[in-house]
Amino acid sequence: MASAPSSTGELPRTGGPHLPDTARDLVKILVTGPFGVGKTTLIDSVSEIRPLHTEERLTEASARIDELDGIRDKETTTVAIDFGRISLAGGVVLYLFGTPGQQRFRTLWDDLAYGALGALVLVDSRRIDASFDVLGLVEEAGLPYAVAFNTFPDAPGHHTDEQLRAALDLEPGTPMVTCDARDPHSSVDALLALVQHLIDDRPAEAR
C-alpha cells in the first residue's frame, strides 16, 4: 500500500487556542469512519490544542443497537463531535471534525460535513464492510477523500492494494494509505495525503 507524504521534524504544539501568526489557509476536514475505527485517537494524537470530545460510556442499551463485532473491548463512544486543530507547513491550518460512527447519529452528519473541503476516511481492515455506509455518505456529500487503513495488532496482513481497493470500490485516483492513529507522525502523513489530493483535485488556476 502506498505511503502518504512523509512529515518531518517535530509536530507543532502551540498548546494555546490562538492561531499561529503564519496561518494563511484555514481548512475544514472531516475525520470519519465506522464505529470504533480510531477517529478520536487520531485527532488526539495530532491536535495542537486540547481536543474537544463528546464521549459517553457505552451502555447495555447501546450495545444492543451498535455493531460491536471486532471491538468488544470498546467502552466509550463519540455521541456528537470530536474537534482538533493542526498547523501544517505553508500556513495551512486544518480544523479536524470527527464524526460519530453509528447510523443512529446520521442526522448530525450533514451538519458536520457542511463547509468541509474533504474527508479522511479511517478503515479497519478486520471489518471492511463496516466502512461502506460512511463512504456512501462522503460520496453523497461530494467530498474528495482519502482512505487510511488504521493498523490494529490482529489485522490481516494478506490483502493486496488491489484487493483492498476492489473491496471498497475506490476510484483509481483516491489516495489509500496505512496509518497508526496513535502515532502523531503517522496520522499527519495520512492527513497530508488528503491535503495533497485536495490540491491536485483543484483546477490549475486555483492552486
JSON list of N, CA and C in Angstrom, two decimals, residues 3-5 117 144-146 172-176 191-207:
[
{"chain": "A", "resi": 3, "resn": "SER", "atom": "N", "xyz": [2.44, 4.83, 0.73]},
{"chain": "A", "resi": 3, "resn": "SER", "atom": "CA", "xyz": [2.59, 5.64, 1.93]},
{"chain": "A", "resi": 3, "resn": "SER", "atom": "C", "xyz": [2.24, 7.08, 1.62]},
{"chain": "A", "resi": 4, "resn": "ALA", "atom": "N", "xyz": [1.76, 7.78, 2.63]},
{"chain": "A", "resi": 4, "resn": "ALA", "atom": "CA", "xyz": [1.47, 9.20, 2.48]},
{"chain": "A", "resi": 4, "resn": "ALA", "atom": "C", "xyz": [2.77, 9.98, 2.45]},
{"chain": "A", "resi": 5, "resn": "PRO", "atom": "N", "xyz": [2.76, 11.24, 1.95]},
{"chain": "A", "resi": 5, "resn": "PRO", "atom": "CA", "xyz": [3.95, 12.06, 2.03]},
{"chain": "A", "resi": 5, "resn": "PRO", "atom": "C", "xyz": [4.43, 12.14, 3.46]},
{"chain": "A", "resi": 117, "resn": "LEU", "atom": "N", "xyz": [-13.86, 20.74, 3.13]},
{"chain": "A", "resi": 117, "resn": "LEU", "atom": "CA", "xyz": [-13.25, 20.62, 1.81]},
{"chain": "A", "resi": 117, "resn": "LEU", "atom": "C", "xyz": [-12.91, 19.19, 1.46]},
{"chain": "A", "resi": 144, "resn": "PRO", "atom": "N", "xyz": [-14.18, 15.26, -1.75]},
{"chain": "A", "resi": 144, "resn": "PRO", "atom": "CA", "xyz": [-12.97, 14.49, -2.05]},
{"chain": "A", "resi": 144, "resn": "PRO", "atom": "C", "xyz": [-12.49, 13.82, -0.76]},
{"chain": "A", "resi": 145, "resn": "TYR", "atom": "N", "xyz": [-11.90, 12.64, -0.89]},
{"chain": "A", "resi": 145, "resn": "TYR", "atom": "CA", "xyz": [-11.48, 11.95, 0.33]},
{"chain": "A", "resi": 145, "resn": "TYR", "atom": "C", "xyz": [-10.26, 11.08, 0.08]},
{"chain": "A", "resi": 146, "resn": "ALA", "atom": "N", "xyz": [-9.60, 10.77, 1.17]},
{"chain": "A", "resi": 146, "resn": "ALA", "atom": "CA", "xyz": [-8.52, 9.78, 1.18]},
{"chain": "A", "resi": 146, "resn": "ALA", "atom": "C", "xyz": [-8.91, 8.69, 2.18]},
{"chain": "A", "resi": 172, "resn": "PRO", "atom": "N", "xyz": [-9.52, 5.02, -9.03]},
{"chain": "A", "resi": 172, "resn": "PRO", "atom": "CA", "xyz": [-8.06, 4.92, -9.10]},
{"chain": "A", "resi": 172, "resn": "PRO", "atom": "C", "xyz": [-7.32, 6.11, -8.49]},
{"chain": "A", "resi": 173, "resn": "GLY", "atom": "N", "xyz": [-7.90, 7.30, -8.55]},
{"chain": "A", "resi": 173, "resn": "GLY", "atom": "CA", "xyz": [-7.22, 8.48, -8.04]},
{"chain": "A", "resi": 173, "resn": "GLY", "atom": "C", "xyz": [-7.40, 8.73, -6.56]},
{"chain": "A", "resi": 174, "resn": "THR", "atom": "N", "xyz": [-8.19, 7.91, -5.88]},
{"chain": "A", "resi": 174, "resn": "THR", "atom": "CA", "xyz": [-8.42, 8.10, -4.45]},
{"chain": "A", "resi": 174, "resn": "THR", "atom": "C", "xyz": [-7.21, 7.62, -3.66]},
{"chain": "A", "resi": 175, "resn": "PRO", "atom": "N", "xyz": [-6.56, 8.50, -2.87]},
{"chain": "A", "resi": 175, "resn": "PRO", "atom": "CA", "xyz": [-5.40, 8.07, -2.08]},
{"chain": "A", "resi": 175, "resn": "PRO", "atom": "C", "xyz": [-5.79, 6.99, -1.08]},
{"chain": "A", "resi": 176, "resn": "MET", "atom": "N", "xyz": [-4.92, 6.00, -0.92]},
{"chain": "A", "resi": 176, "resn": "MET", "atom": "CA", "xyz": [-5.13, 4.93, 0.04]},
{"chain": "A", "resi": 176, "resn": "MET", "atom": "C", "xyz": [-3.81, 4.67, 0.74]},
{"chain": "A", "resi": 191, "resn": "LEU", "atom": "N", "xyz": [-3.11, 12.67, 6.89]},
{"chain": "A", "resi": 191, "resn": "LEU", "atom": "CA", "xyz": [-3.75, 13.95, 6.59]},
{"chain": "A", "resi": 191, "resn": "LEU", "atom": "C", "xyz": [-3.08, 14.65, 5.42]},
{"chain": "A", "resi": 192, "resn": "LEU", "atom": "N", "xyz": [-1.75, 14.54, 5.33]},
{"chain": "A", "resi": 192, "resn": "LEU", "atom": "CA", "xyz": [-1.03, 15.14, 4.20]},
{"chain": "A", "resi": 192, "resn": "LEU", "atom": "C", "xyz": [-1.42, 14.49, 2.88]},
{"chain": "A", "resi": 193, "resn": "ALA", "atom": "N", "xyz": [-1.69, 13.20, 2.90]},
{"chain": "A", "resi": 193, "resn": "ALA", "atom": "CA", "xyz": [-2.15, 12.52, 1.68]},
{"chain": "A", "resi": 193, "resn": "ALA", "atom": "C", "xyz": [-3.47, 13.12, 1.21]},
{"chain": "A", "resi": 194, "resn": "LEU", "atom": "N", "xyz": [-4.36, 13.41, 2.16]},
{"chain": "A", "resi": 194, "resn": "LEU", "atom": "CA", "xyz": [-5.63, 14.04, 1.81]},
{"chain": "A", "resi": 194, "resn": "LEU", "atom": "C", "xyz": [-5.40, 15.46, 1.29]},
{"chain": "A", "resi": 195, "resn": "VAL", "atom": "N", "xyz": [-4.57, 16.24, 1.99]},
{"chain": "A", "resi": 195, "resn": "VAL", "atom": "CA", "xyz": [-4.33, 17.63, 1.57]},
{"chain": "A", "resi": 195, "resn": "VAL", "atom": "C", "xyz": [-3.74, 17.67, 0.17]},
{"chain": "A", "resi": 196, "resn": "GLN", "atom": "N", "xyz": [-2.78, 16.78, -0.12]},
{"chain": "A", "resi": 196, "resn": "GLN", "atom": "CA", "xyz": [-2.20, 16.75, -1.45]},
{"chain": "A", "resi": 196, "resn": "GLN", "atom": "C", "xyz": [-3.25, 16.39, -2.50]},
{"chain": "A", "resi": 197, "resn": "HIS", "atom": "N", "xyz": [-4.15, 15.49, -2.14]},
{"chain": "A", "resi": 197, "resn": "HIS", "atom": "CA", "xyz": [-5.24, 15.11, -3.05]},
{"chain": "A", "resi": 197, "resn": "HIS", "atom": "C", "xyz": [-6.16, 16.30, -3.32]},
{"chain": "A", "resi": 198, "resn": "LEU", "atom": "N", "xyz": [-6.44, 17.09, -2.27]},
{"chain": "A", "resi": 198, "resn": "LEU", "atom": "CA", "xyz": [-7.29, 18.27, -2.45]},
{"chain": "A", "resi": 198, "resn": "LEU", "atom": "C", "xyz": [-6.61, 19.28, -3.37]},
{"chain": "A", "resi": 199, "resn": "ILE", "atom": "N", "xyz": [-5.29, 19.44, -3.22]},
{"chain": "A", "resi": 199, "resn": "ILE", "atom": "CA", "xyz": [-4.55, 20.36, -4.08]},
{"chain": "A", "resi": 199, "resn": "ILE", "atom": "C", "xyz": [-4.57, 19.88, -5.53]},
{"chain": "A", "resi": 200, "resn": "ASP", "atom": "N", "xyz": [-4.29, 18.59, -5.71]},
{"chain": "A", "resi": 200, "resn": "ASP", "atom": "CA", "xyz": [-4.25, 18.03, -7.06]},
{"chain": "A", "resi": 200, "resn": "ASP", "atom": "C", "xyz": [-5.61, 18.07, -7.74]},
{"chain": "A", "resi": 201, "resn": "ASP", "atom": "N", "xyz": [-6.67, 18.02, -6.92]},
{"chain": "A", "resi": 201, "resn": "ASP", "atom": "CA", "xyz": [-8.03, 17.94, -7.44]},
{"chain": "A", "resi": 201, "resn": "ASP", "atom": "C", "xyz": [-8.55, 19.31, -7.87]},
{"chain": "A", "resi": 202, "resn": "ARG", "atom": "N", "xyz": [-7.88, 20.37, -7.46]},
{"chain": "A", "resi": 202, "resn": "ARG", "atom": "CA", "xyz": [-8.33, 21.72, -7.82]},
{"chain": "A", "resi": 202, "resn": "ARG", "atom": "C", "xyz": [-7.89, 22.08, -9.24]},
{"chain": "A", "resi": 203, "resn": "PRO", "atom": "N", "xyz": [-8.66, 22.93, -9.90]},
{"chain": "A", "resi": 203, "resn": "PRO", "atom": "CA", "xyz": [-8.22, 23.40, -11.22]},
{"chain": "A", "resi": 203, "resn": "PRO", "atom": "C", "xyz": [-6.86, 24.09, -11.10]},
{"chain": "A", "resi": 204, "resn": "ALA", "atom": "N", "xyz": [-6.06, 23.99, -12.14]},
{"chain": "A", "resi": 204, "resn": "ALA", "atom": "CA", "xyz": [-4.68, 24.51, -12.10]},
{"chain": "A", "resi": 204, "resn": "ALA", "atom": "C", "xyz": [-4.65, 25.99, -11.74]},
{"chain": "A", "resi": 205, "resn": "GLU", "atom": "N", "xyz": [-5.60, 26.77, -12.24]},
{"chain": "A", "resi": 205, "resn": "GLU", "atom": "CA", "xyz": [-5.57, 28.21, -11.99]},
{"chain": "A", "resi": 205, "resn": "GLU", "atom": "C", "xyz": [-5.93, 28.55, -10.54]},
{"chain": "A", "resi": 206, "resn": "ALA", "atom": "N", "xyz": [-6.51, 27.59, -9.81]},
{"chain": "A", "resi": 206, "resn": "ALA", "atom": "CA", "xyz": [-6.92, 27.86, -8.43]},
{"chain": "A", "resi": 206, "resn": "ALA", "atom": "C", "xyz": [-5.89, 27.36, -7.42]},
{"chain": "A", "resi": 207, "resn": "ARG", "atom": "N", "xyz": [-4.85, 26.65, -7.87]},
{"chain": "A", "resi": 207, "resn": "ARG", "atom": "CA", "xyz": [-3.88, 26.09, -6.94]},
{"chain": "A", "resi": 207, "resn": "ARG", "atom": "C", "xyz": [-2.96, 27.16, -6.40]}
]
